[in-house]
Amino acid sequence: MIRTERKYIEILRILKDHQEPMGAKRLSELMAERGFILSDRAVQYYLSYLDAMGFTEKIGNQGRVLTPSGFQETDSALVDDRIGFIISKLERLAYRSTFDPKTSTGDVAYNLSIVPEESLDQVQKTFDEVVATGCGFFSSYRIVDHDPRIPHGSAGLITVCSISMDGVFQRNGIPVRMAFGGRLQISEGSPQRFVDLIGYRGTTIDPLELFISSGLTSISNFCRTKSGIALANVREVPSSALQNVKRTIQTMKKCGFAFPVTMGNQVFNLPPNPYRLSIVAFSGLNFIGNTVEQGIDIKTEIGAGNIPFSKVIEKN
Amino acid sequence: MTEPLKFVTHSIDDYAMQVTYNPATNEGNVVYNLSFVKNEDLEFVIGILKDAYKTGLAASGLVKFLGSGEKISDLVVPEGQTAVCTVCSVTLDGLLIRRGIPINPIGGGVVEIENRNPIRFIHMILYEYTTIDPLQVLNSQRLTSVTSVMRRGSGKILANIREFHMEAESLVGEVLDELSDSSFIGILEVGMPNVPLLGVPVSPQFIAVACVGGTNPLAAIKEGGCWVQTNAMKGLMDVSEMKEIRDY
């Protein structure tokens, strides 16, 4: 029974990842790629069930698309499965981040934010503040206007997602594990301690998104007075990777990435771990947090995809 | 060097061990949530607290109000605000632990309700992975529709879940029976051995119990457009200091 639910949710997830209608044959191929072996006929059977539930609809004979309620269902069903899904989505982006800091080429992962056109100037100001303070993971952002995901009357902003760093580490042979999202307290420019942490492996909603919408940040204070609460991630790597990590970070810094706040076996008030180095780095979500604090309407997809690095640094 | 971060699993154990509440005599300590509301909203707040109790969307009908300037734990109630103390569902974990029932607190989340029946958890934060109470951060994500559950019987509420070994089933049954005659009304659903409860899996040979979050009335107040600040699991309080909401 549960296995059945797992299958129909996977069909909804595939449809969610594709904008165009999709037929049963293609769906059965993509399902097989994900480990669910189903005949076309079986997929048809699931699809008619999903149609009846109002989660999918038929577009002529081109195939099925997701309905708004189907979209919502992918964010509601299988709570246990979705706890692992947050990190699994980020790991896919990390793996697809082919960026090489030595040559400044390859792809990085990005977050896509959508704001009303009329508030774009104001948003740019809040983004620039974060860049100036150096708490934005990457030292620039990009405005996009030609993208089907951006509705009419809105503007899109691309920020580099810090999961790109995990991709660079992995390509340098450093096994890295994204552990926590947290809110870091800073006094007079010097980071003091984590006020709260939420582990990426224990939630169905991105930890940093939770902190932003709960009003638990004071990024604009940090930008203006050097004291406040900003968002940071904690990653773990083997202690023996220290030299390699330092070298990798140095080359990334030259490309415009913010240097991590600190690293060590026991940093701030994090639980100590003798065999793992915790790397604390500011998150790209500080851009979004600062904008939300100004009361500006901003919708962000964390880890919206991968994009060539050259496109991010192009002048707007 | 500041104190090491404390994850919610540890806070729950620490608080639960201090619970002395006896449902039969209605005496002893309970764990409470502390929330602040604006004085001008107080009438609305009391109305919602009453409705939430009547519709079973609170952990208990017991509350305590404190006016501006009064002290509670390490805080002083600010000018223009009223503090509202409600019973936290961790009190149940305390009751079970005190009776010698080992429990694993699993996590807090959002539960979908249809025609007054809980359907499934649609969001979950595991206690082991967080230093902030899940219901405190989920409360502000526009994910709840507690008001709609109160009025129409369908919507989304805050809830939490824990599990115990099936060996202890009869003893847990006894505690739940005692509770049914007390002012603790927060039991949402009890599962079966080895069977996931509301979509949340259990350990082998364990049974899960889901509880209504004590901060649901506060979520409803927020949904009504009022300012609320909530601190879940703030401390322990003697029930004699609290009053039934229906007396207000």
mmCIF file of N, CA, C and O in Angstrom, chain A residues 39-73:
data_model
loop_
_atom_site.group_PDB
_atom_site.id
_atom_site.type_symbol
_atom_site.label_atom_id
_atom_site.label_comp_id
_atom_site.label_asym_id
_atom_site.label_seq_id
_atom_site.Cartn_x
_atom_site.Cartn_y
_atom_site.Cartn_z
ATOM 1 N N SER A 39 5.152 -1.147 -16.283
ATOM 2 C CA SER A 39 4.784 -1.190 -17.704
ATOM 3 C C SER A 39 4.031 0.095 -18.054
ATOM 4 O O SER A 39 3.529 0.784 -17.162
ATOM 5 N N ASP A 40 3.946 0.413 -19.355
ATOM 6 C CA ASP A 40 3.186 1.591 -19.783
ATOM 7 C C ASP A 40 1.755 1.496 -19.257
ATOM 8 O O ASP A 40 1.160 2.462 -18.817
ATOM 9 N N ARG A 41 1.237 0.254 -19.319
ATOM 10 C CA ARG A 41 -0.129 0.040 -18.891
ATOM 11 C C ARG A 41 -0.308 0.354 -17.394
ATOM 12 O O ARG A 41 -1.286 0.978 -16.989
ATOM 13 N N ALA A 42 0.699 -0.041 -16.592
ATOM 14 C CA ALA A 42 0.632 0.238 -15.155
ATOM 15 C C ALA A 42 0.680 1.750 -14.908
ATOM 16 O O ALA A 42 -0.049 2.277 -14.071
ATOM 17 N N VAL A 43 1.526 2.423 -15.699
ATOM 18 C CA VAL A 43 1.600 3.885 -15.554
ATOM 19 C C VAL A 43 0.253 4.497 -15.910
ATOM 20 O O VAL A 43 -0.247 5.384 -15.211
ATOM 21 N N GLN A 44 -0.394 3.982 -16.976
ATOM 22 C CA GLN A 44 -1.734 4.448 -17.366
ATOM 23 C C GLN A 44 -2.704 4.312 -16.198
ATOM 24 O O GLN A 44 -3.497 5.207 -15.919
ATOM 25 N N TYR A 45 -2.604 3.152 -15.539
ATOM 26 C CA TYR A 45 -3.494 2.879 -14.407
ATOM 27 C C TYR A 45 -3.290 3.937 -13.295
ATOM 28 O O TYR A 45 -4.242 4.521 -12.791
ATOM 29 N N TYR A 46 -2.019 4.208 -12.961
ATOM 30 C CA TYR A 46 -1.736 5.221 -11.932
ATOM 31 C C TYR A 46 -2.229 6.596 -12.372
ATOM 32 O O TYR A 46 -2.757 7.361 -11.578
ATOM 33 N N LEU A 47 -2.036 6.894 -13.675
ATOM 34 C CA LEU A 47 -2.426 8.212 -14.173
ATOM 35 C C LEU A 47 -3.937 8.414 -14.094
ATOM 36 O O LEU A 47 -4.396 9.501 -13.734
ATOM 37 N N SER A 48 -4.706 7.356 -14.383
ATOM 38 C CA SER A 48 -6.156 7.562 -14.317
ATOM 39 C C SER A 48 -6.582 7.767 -12.859
ATOM 40 O O SER A 48 -7.488 8.541 -12.568
ATOM 41 N N TYR A 49 -5.872 7.102 -11.940
ATOM 42 C CA TYR A 49 -6.125 7.333 -10.513
ATOM 43 C C TYR A 49 -5.783 8.786 -10.141
ATOM 44 O O TYR A 49 -6.554 9.476 -9.479
ATOM 45 N N LEU A 50 -4.629 9.263 -10.627
ATOM 46 C CA LEU A 50 -4.191 10.633 -10.314
ATOM 47 C C LEU A 50 -5.144 11.662 -10.938
ATOM 48 O O LEU A 50 -5.414 12.703 -10.337
ATOM 49 N N ASP A 51 -5.666 11.368 -12.139
ATOM 50 C CA ASP A 51 -6.665 12.244 -12.772
ATOM 51 C C ASP A 51 -7.909 12.327 -11.881
ATOM 52 O O ASP A 51 -8.430 13.411 -11.622
ATOM 53 N N ALA A 52 -8.337 11.147 -11.403
ATOM 54 C CA ALA A 52 -9.547 11.096 -10.578
ATOM 55 C C ALA A 52 -9.354 11.881 -9.269
ATOM 56 O O ALA A 52 -10.292 12.493 -8.754
ATOM 57 N N MET A 53 -8.125 11.858 -8.748
ATOM 58 C CA MET A 53 -7.826 12.598 -7.517
ATOM 59 C C MET A 53 -7.678 14.101 -7.780
ATOM 60 O O MET A 53 -7.556 14.890 -6.854
ATOM 61 N N GLY A 54 -7.617 14.474 -9.063
ATOM 62 C CA GLY A 54 -7.451 15.890 -9.411
ATOM 63 C C GLY A 54 -6.003 16.363 -9.343
ATOM 64 O O GLY A 54 -5.735 17.561 -9.325
ATOM 65 N N PHE A 55 -5.046 15.428 -9.301
ATOM 66 C CA PHE A 55 -3.628 15.798 -9.194
ATOM 67 C C PHE A 55 -2.983 16.007 -10.570
ATOM 68 O O PHE A 55 -1.985 16.700 -10.693
ATOM 69 N N THR A 56 -3.541 15.342 -11.605
ATOM 70 C CA THR A 56 -3.003 15.509 -12.971
ATOM 71 C C THR A 56 -4.174 15.772 -13.914
ATOM 72 O O THR A 56 -5.319 15.487 -13.564
ATOM 73 N N GLU A 57 -3.854 16.322 -15.087
ATOM 74 C CA GLU A 57 -4.895 16.427 -16.112
ATOM 75 C C GLU A 57 -4.312 16.180 -17.485
ATOM 76 O O GLU A 57 -3.127 16.391 -17.727
ATOM 77 N N LYS A 58 -5.174 15.721 -18.369
ATOM 78 C CA LYS A 58 -4.774 15.352 -19.719
ATOM 79 C C LYS A 58 -4.787 16.592 -20.606
ATOM 80 O O LYS A 58 -5.731 17.378 -20.554
ATOM 81 N N ILE A 59 -3.736 16.774 -21.388
ATOM 82 C CA ILE A 59 -3.706 17.863 -22.361
ATOM 83 C C ILE A 59 -3.813 17.213 -23.740
ATOM 84 O O ILE A 59 -2.818 16.742 -24.278
ATOM 85 N N GLY A 60 -5.013 17.139 -24.284
ATOM 86 C CA GLY A 60 -5.251 16.488 -25.581
ATOM 87 C C GLY A 60 -4.664 15.084 -25.567
ATOM 88 O O GLY A 60 -4.840 14.338 -24.602
ATOM 89 N N ASN A 61 -3.890 14.734 -26.616
ATOM 90 C CA ASN A 61 -3.226 13.435 -26.560
ATOM 91 C C ASN A 61 -1.712 13.572 -26.371
ATOM 92 O O ASN A 61 -0.954 12.685 -26.681
ATOM 93 N N GLN A 62 -1.287 14.762 -25.859
ATOM 94 C CA GLN A 62 0.159 14.969 -25.638
ATOM 95 C C GLN A 62 0.635 14.366 -24.323
ATOM 96 O O GLN A 62 1.824 14.151 -24.135
ATOM 97 N N GLY A 63 -0.300 14.167 -23.407
ATOM 98 C CA GLY A 63 0.105 13.584 -22.134
ATOM 99 C C GLY A 63 -0.497 14.330 -20.964
ATOM 100 O O GLY A 63 -1.457 15.087 -21.115
ATOM 101 N N ARG A 64 0.118 14.119 -19.769
ATOM 102 C CA ARG A 64 -0.416 14.710 -18.543
ATOM 103 C C ARG A 64 0.450 15.869 -18.052
ATOM 104 O O ARG A 64 1.655 15.896 -18.280
ATOM 105 N N VAL A 65 -0.209 16.827 -17.369
ATOM 106 C CA VAL A 65 0.529 17.855 -16.613
ATOM 107 C C VAL A 65 0.001 17.841 -15.178
ATOM 108 O O VAL A 65 -1.068 17.297 -14.890
ATOM 109 N N LEU A 66 0.773 18.453 -14.300
ATOM 110 C CA LEU A 66 0.396 18.548 -12.897
ATOM 111 C C LEU A 66 -0.641 19.660 -12.716
ATOM 112 O O LEU A 66 -0.526 20.721 -13.325
ATOM 113 N N THR A 67 -1.653 19.440 -11.882
ATOM 114 C CA THR A 67 -2.600 20.514 -11.531
ATOM 115 C C THR A 67 -2.059 21.218 -10.280
ATOM 116 O O THR A 67 -1.160 20.682 -9.618
ATOM 117 N N PRO A 68 -2.595 22.414 -9.941
ATOM 118 C CA PRO A 68 -2.123 23.066 -8.707
ATOM 119 C C PRO A 68 -2.264 22.144 -7.492
ATOM 120 O O PRO A 68 -1.401 22.136 -6.616
ATOM 121 N N SER A 69 -3.340 21.351 -7.438
ATOM 122 C CA SER A 69 -3.486 20.495 -6.262
ATOM 123 C C SER A 69 -2.494 19.324 -6.297
ATOM 124 O O SER A 69 -2.068 18.831 -5.258
ATOM 125 N N GLY A 70 -2.108 18.917 -7.518
ATOM 126 C CA GLY A 70 -1.061 17.904 -7.639
ATOM 127 C C GLY A 70 0.277 18.447 -7.169
ATOM 128 O O GLY A 70 1.075 17.761 -6.524
ATOM 129 N N PHE A 71 0.508 19.704 -7.513
ATOM 130 C CA PHE A 71 1.715 20.409 -7.094
ATOM 131 C C PHE A 71 1.797 20.426 -5.573
ATOM 132 O O PHE A 71 2.820 20.134 -4.972
ATOM 133 N N GLN A 72 0.657 20.765 -4.952
ATOM 134 C CA GLN A 72 0.586 20.834 -3.499
ATOM 135 C C GLN A 72 0.786 19.462 -2.867
ATOM 136 O O GLN A 72 1.415 19.343 -1.821
ATOM 137 N N GLU A 73 0.247 18.425 -3.545
ATOM 138 C CA GLU A 73 0.356 17.070 -3.010
ATOM 139 C C GLU A 73 1.829 16.647 -2.879
ATOM 140 O O GLU A 73 2.196 15.980 -1.915
#
